[in-house]
Amino acid sequence: MTTAPPPDASIDQAKSIEYWNNVEATPNGMLGGYEYVSRIDIQGSKNFLAKLRLKTASSPEIWKVADCGAGIGRITKLLLTTLNKGKVIVDIIEPVEKFTKEAIEGNNLKDEREDGRVGKIVNMGLEQWDPVKTTEERGEKYYIIWNQWCVGHLSDVQLVAYLMRCKNAVLEGGVIVVKENITETKDDMYDETDSSVTRTDQKFKNLFRQAGLRVVRTEVQKGLPTQLYQVRSYALRAAV
Ligand SMILES: C[S@@+](CC[C@H](N)C(=O)[O-])C[C@H]1O[C@@H](n2cnc3c(N)ncnc32)[C@H](O)[C@@H]1O
């Protein structure tokens, strides 16, 4: 008897890049035609972060943050550059060049670039990116590493290895956030449209455990249209 290969075995990163290269570099493109969901998503993320109480007596004066799989920087603009009363520098990591080009020279992030709230813009997939190296170059770790609607492009093995690198690049008291679609089917689902997987809640929790991370808070995004996947946020810190 032969067993079927796991869903993530079908991920082909070249196909994903080809798919995203054909998507318009706009907020609507980032959200698969559901631009109106952005406001609900961002408000939910603000509430989620508020409950984590990241602003403390020992938190850094200027927060270094990473927006991973950032697209054109929708989350950078609407969420991350507004944190800590704007005393924040957000690095953008994104493999599709036309999206990073928009982040570097387009109108979407013009104000944020001009007042120094956008830091490095790295044109790379998360399976290759080493946050430890980026933070070593700057001499300071991240306070928040935000990953949203992108880790389905990494295989399970790649995701665990990536999260381990993130764990070593986050300040004590800081947090890694993963906010992703969740399937309520028994197993993960492969989507050939963009060559990605949608994972189950249980699979995510297993992978976080394998990466040596614990879930300090998790929440389902409320208010999304019922035809969409459930979306869940996880706040993660080192297990020990
Ligand atoms: C649904 S969009 C989300 C963009 C952004 N996170 C947001 O919520 O607005 C998915 C993004 O994942 C990016 N992506 C594709 N393959 C990736 C990879 N291997 N590593 C990181 N990001 C990837 C795409 O280029 C695209 O920008």
mmCIF file with all atom_site columns, C-alpha atoms and ligand atoms in Angstrom, residues 13 16-17 19-21 27 29-32 38 41 67-75 93-96 99 124-128 146-154 158 179 194-195, ligand 1:
data_model
loop_
_atom_site.group_PDB
_atom_site.id
_atom_site.type_symbol
_atom_site.label_atom_id
_atom_site.label_alt_id
_atom_site.label_comp_id
_atom_site.label_asym_id
_atom_site.label_entity_id
_atom_site.label_seq_id
_atom_site.pdbx_PDB_ins_code
_atom_site.Cartn_x
_atom_site.Cartn_y
_atom_site.Cartn_z
_atom_site.occupancy
_atom_site.B_iso_or_equiv
_atom_site.pdbx_formal_charge
_atom_site.auth_seq_id
_atom_site.auth_comp_id
_atom_site.auth_asym_id
_atom_site.auth_atom_id
_atom_site.pdbx_PDB_model_num
ATOM   1  C CA  . GLN A 1 13  ? 7.642  28.272 -4.790  1.00 0.00 ? 13  GLN A CA  1
ATOM   2  C CA  . SER A 1 16  ? 3.651  30.859 -6.252  1.00 0.00 ? 16  SER A CA  1
ATOM   3  C CA  . ILE A 1 17  ? 5.874  33.678 -7.448  1.00 0.00 ? 17  ILE A CA  1
ATOM   4  C CA  . TYR A 1 19  ? 0.922  33.562 -9.533  1.00 0.00 ? 19  TYR A CA  1
ATOM   5  C CA  . TRP A 1 20  ? 1.687  36.663 -7.419  1.00 0.00 ? 20  TRP A CA  1
ATOM   6  C CA  . ASN A 1 21  ? 3.524  38.308 -10.319 1.00 0.00 ? 21  ASN A CA  1
ATOM   7  C CA  . PRO A 1 27  ? -4.512 46.464 -1.475  1.00 0.00 ? 27  PRO A CA  1
ATOM   8  C CA  . GLY A 1 29  ? -4.710 42.470 -5.146  1.00 0.00 ? 29  GLY A CA  1
ATOM   9  C CA  . MET A 1 30  ? -3.214 41.560 -1.750  1.00 0.00 ? 30  MET A CA  1
ATOM   10 C CA  . LEU A 1 31  ? -6.629 40.474 -0.497  1.00 0.00 ? 31  LEU A CA  1
ATOM   11 C CA  . GLY A 1 32  ? -7.811 38.450 -3.496  1.00 0.00 ? 32  GLY A CA  1
ATOM   12 C CA  . SER A 1 38  ? -8.848 45.053 5.304   1.00 0.00 ? 38  SER A CA  1
ATOM   13 C CA  . ASP A 1 41  ? -8.654 42.618 9.696   1.00 0.00 ? 41  ASP A CA  1
ATOM   14 C CA  . ASP A 1 67  ? 6.334  42.675 8.138   1.00 0.00 ? 67  ASP A CA  1
ATOM   15 C CA  . CYS A 1 68  ? 6.878  39.257 6.514   1.00 0.00 ? 68  CYS A CA  1
ATOM   16 C CA  . GLY A 1 69  ? 5.355  38.215 3.193   1.00 0.00 ? 69  GLY A CA  1
ATOM   17 C CA  . ALA A 1 70  ? 4.318  41.842 3.212   1.00 0.00 ? 70  ALA A CA  1
ATOM   18 C CA  . GLY A 1 71  ? 3.129  42.283 -0.362  1.00 0.00 ? 71  GLY A CA  1
ATOM   19 C CA  . ILE A 1 72  ? 2.975  46.047 -0.995  1.00 0.00 ? 72  ILE A CA  1
ATOM   20 C CA  . GLY A 1 73  ? 2.993  46.780 2.740   1.00 0.00 ? 73  GLY A CA  1
ATOM   21 C CA  . ARG A 1 74  ? -0.732 46.975 3.534   1.00 0.00 ? 74  ARG A CA  1
ATOM   22 C CA  . ILE A 1 75  ? -0.087 45.892 7.146   1.00 0.00 ? 75  ILE A CA  1
ATOM   23 C CA  . ILE A 1 93  ? 10.300 41.068 3.586   1.00 0.00 ? 93  ILE A CA  1
ATOM   24 C CA  . GLU A 1 94  ? 8.620  40.028 0.356   1.00 0.00 ? 94  GLU A CA  1
ATOM   25 C CA  . PRO A 1 95  ? 9.788  37.809 -2.550  1.00 0.00 ? 95  PRO A CA  1
ATOM   26 C CA  . VAL A 1 96  ? 7.843  39.415 -5.420  1.00 0.00 ? 96  VAL A CA  1
ATOM   27 C CA  . PHE A 1 99  ? 5.527  44.437 -4.708  1.00 0.00 ? 99  PHE A CA  1
ATOM   28 C CA  . MET A 1 124 ? 13.299 37.335 -0.530  1.00 0.00 ? 124 MET A CA  1
ATOM   29 C CA  . GLY A 1 125 ? 11.034 34.403 0.374   1.00 0.00 ? 125 GLY A CA  1
ATOM   30 C CA  . LEU A 1 126 ? 10.746 33.560 4.076   1.00 0.00 ? 126 LEU A CA  1
ATOM   31 C CA  . GLU A 1 127 ? 12.225 30.108 3.445   1.00 0.00 ? 127 GLU A CA  1
ATOM   32 C CA  . GLN A 1 128 ? 15.499 31.899 2.643   1.00 0.00 ? 128 GLN A CA  1
ATOM   33 C CA  . TRP A 1 146 ? 4.407  39.791 11.880  1.00 0.00 ? 146 TRP A CA  1
ATOM   34 C CA  . ASN A 1 147 ? 3.537  36.991 9.405   1.00 0.00 ? 147 ASN A CA  1
ATOM   35 C CA  . GLN A 1 148 ? 0.149  37.197 7.722   1.00 0.00 ? 148 GLN A CA  1
ATOM   36 C CA  . TRP A 1 149 ? -1.418 35.316 4.838   1.00 0.00 ? 149 TRP A CA  1
ATOM   37 C CA  . CYS A 1 150 ? 1.947  34.073 3.533   1.00 0.00 ? 150 CYS A CA  1
ATOM   38 C CA  . VAL A 1 151 ? 3.317  31.088 5.504   1.00 0.00 ? 151 VAL A CA  1
ATOM   39 C CA  . GLY A 1 152 ? 1.153  28.712 3.423   1.00 0.00 ? 152 GLY A CA  1
ATOM   40 C CA  . HIS A 1 153 ? 3.844  29.179 0.770   1.00 0.00 ? 153 HIS A CA  1
ATOM   41 C CA  . LEU A 1 154 ? 6.362  27.355 3.006   1.00 0.00 ? 154 LEU A CA  1
ATOM   42 C CA  . GLN A 1 158 ? 10.633 25.198 5.975   1.00 0.00 ? 158 GLN A CA  1
ATOM   43 C CA  . LYS A 1 179 ? -2.195 35.319 11.339  1.00 0.00 ? 179 LYS A CA  1
ATOM   44 C CA  . ASP A 1 194 ? -1.239 30.001 -5.785  1.00 0.00 ? 194 ASP A CA  1
ATOM   45 C CA  . SER A 1 195 ? 0.563  26.754 -4.851  1.00 0.00 ? 195 SER A CA  1
HETATM 46 C C1  . LIG B 2 .   ? -2.325 37.256 0.381   1.00 0.00 ? 1   LIG B C1  1
HETATM 47 S S1  . LIG B 2 .   ? -0.860 38.212 0.098   1.00 0.00 ? 1   LIG B S1  1
HETATM 48 C C2  . LIG B 2 .   ? -0.706 38.934 1.714   1.00 0.00 ? 1   LIG B C2  1
HETATM 49 C C3  . LIG B 2 .   ? 0.156  40.156 1.753   1.00 0.00 ? 1   LIG B C3  1
HETATM 50 C C4  . LIG B 2 .   ? 0.193  40.838 3.123   1.00 0.00 ? 1   LIG B C4  1
HETATM 51 N N1  . LIG B 2 .   ? 0.714  39.944 4.151   1.00 0.00 ? 1   LIG B N1  1
HETATM 52 C C5  . LIG B 2 .   ? -1.184 41.335 3.506   1.00 0.00 ? 1   LIG B C5  1
HETATM 53 O O1  . LIG B 2 .   ? -1.835 40.712 4.356   1.00 0.00 ? 1   LIG B O1  1
HETATM 54 O O2  . LIG B 2 .   ? -1.600 42.354 2.937   1.00 0.00 ? 1   LIG B O2  1
HETATM 55 C C6  . LIG B 2 .   ? 0.395  36.924 0.102   1.00 0.00 ? 1   LIG B C6  1
HETATM 56 C C7  . LIG B 2 .   ? 1.814  37.399 -0.011  1.00 0.00 ? 1   LIG B C7  1
HETATM 57 O O3  . LIG B 2 .   ? 2.708  36.304 0.208   1.00 0.00 ? 1   LIG B O3  1
HETATM 58 C C8  . LIG B 2 .   ? 3.799  36.491 -0.661  1.00 0.00 ? 1   LIG B C8  1
HETATM 59 N N2  . LIG B 2 .   ? 4.585  35.253 -0.805  1.00 0.00 ? 1   LIG B N2  1
HETATM 60 C C9  . LIG B 2 .   ? 4.542  34.317 -1.788  1.00 0.00 ? 1   LIG B C9  1
HETATM 61 N N3  . LIG B 2 .   ? 5.485  33.382 -1.578  1.00 0.00 ? 1   LIG B N3  1
HETATM 62 C C10 . LIG B 2 .   ? 6.130  33.712 -0.439  1.00 0.00 ? 1   LIG B C10 1
HETATM 63 C C11 . LIG B 2 .   ? 7.237  33.164 0.275   1.00 0.00 ? 1   LIG B C11 1
HETATM 64 N N4  . LIG B 2 .   ? 7.852  32.061 -0.133  1.00 0.00 ? 1   LIG B N4  1
HETATM 65 N N5  . LIG B 2 .   ? 7.669  33.816 1.394   1.00 0.00 ? 1   LIG B N5  1
HETATM 66 C C12 . LIG B 2 .   ? 7.046  34.948 1.793   1.00 0.00 ? 1   LIG B C12 1
HETATM 67 N N6  . LIG B 2 .   ? 6.011  35.514 1.174   1.00 0.00 ? 1   LIG B N6  1
HETATM 68 C C13 . LIG B 2 .   ? 5.552  34.915 0.064   1.00 0.00 ? 1   LIG B C13 1
HETATM 69 C C14 . LIG B 2 .   ? 3.137  36.958 -1.937  1.00 0.00 ? 1   LIG B C14 1
HETATM 70 O O4  . LIG B 2 .   ? 4.072  37.494 -2.842  1.00 0.00 ? 1   LIG B O4  1
HETATM 71 C C15 . LIG B 2 .   ? 2.148  37.958 -1.383  1.00 0.00 ? 1   LIG B C15 1
HETATM 72 O O5  . LIG B 2 .   ? 2.716  39.231 -1.258  1.00 0.00 ? 1   LIG B O5  1
#
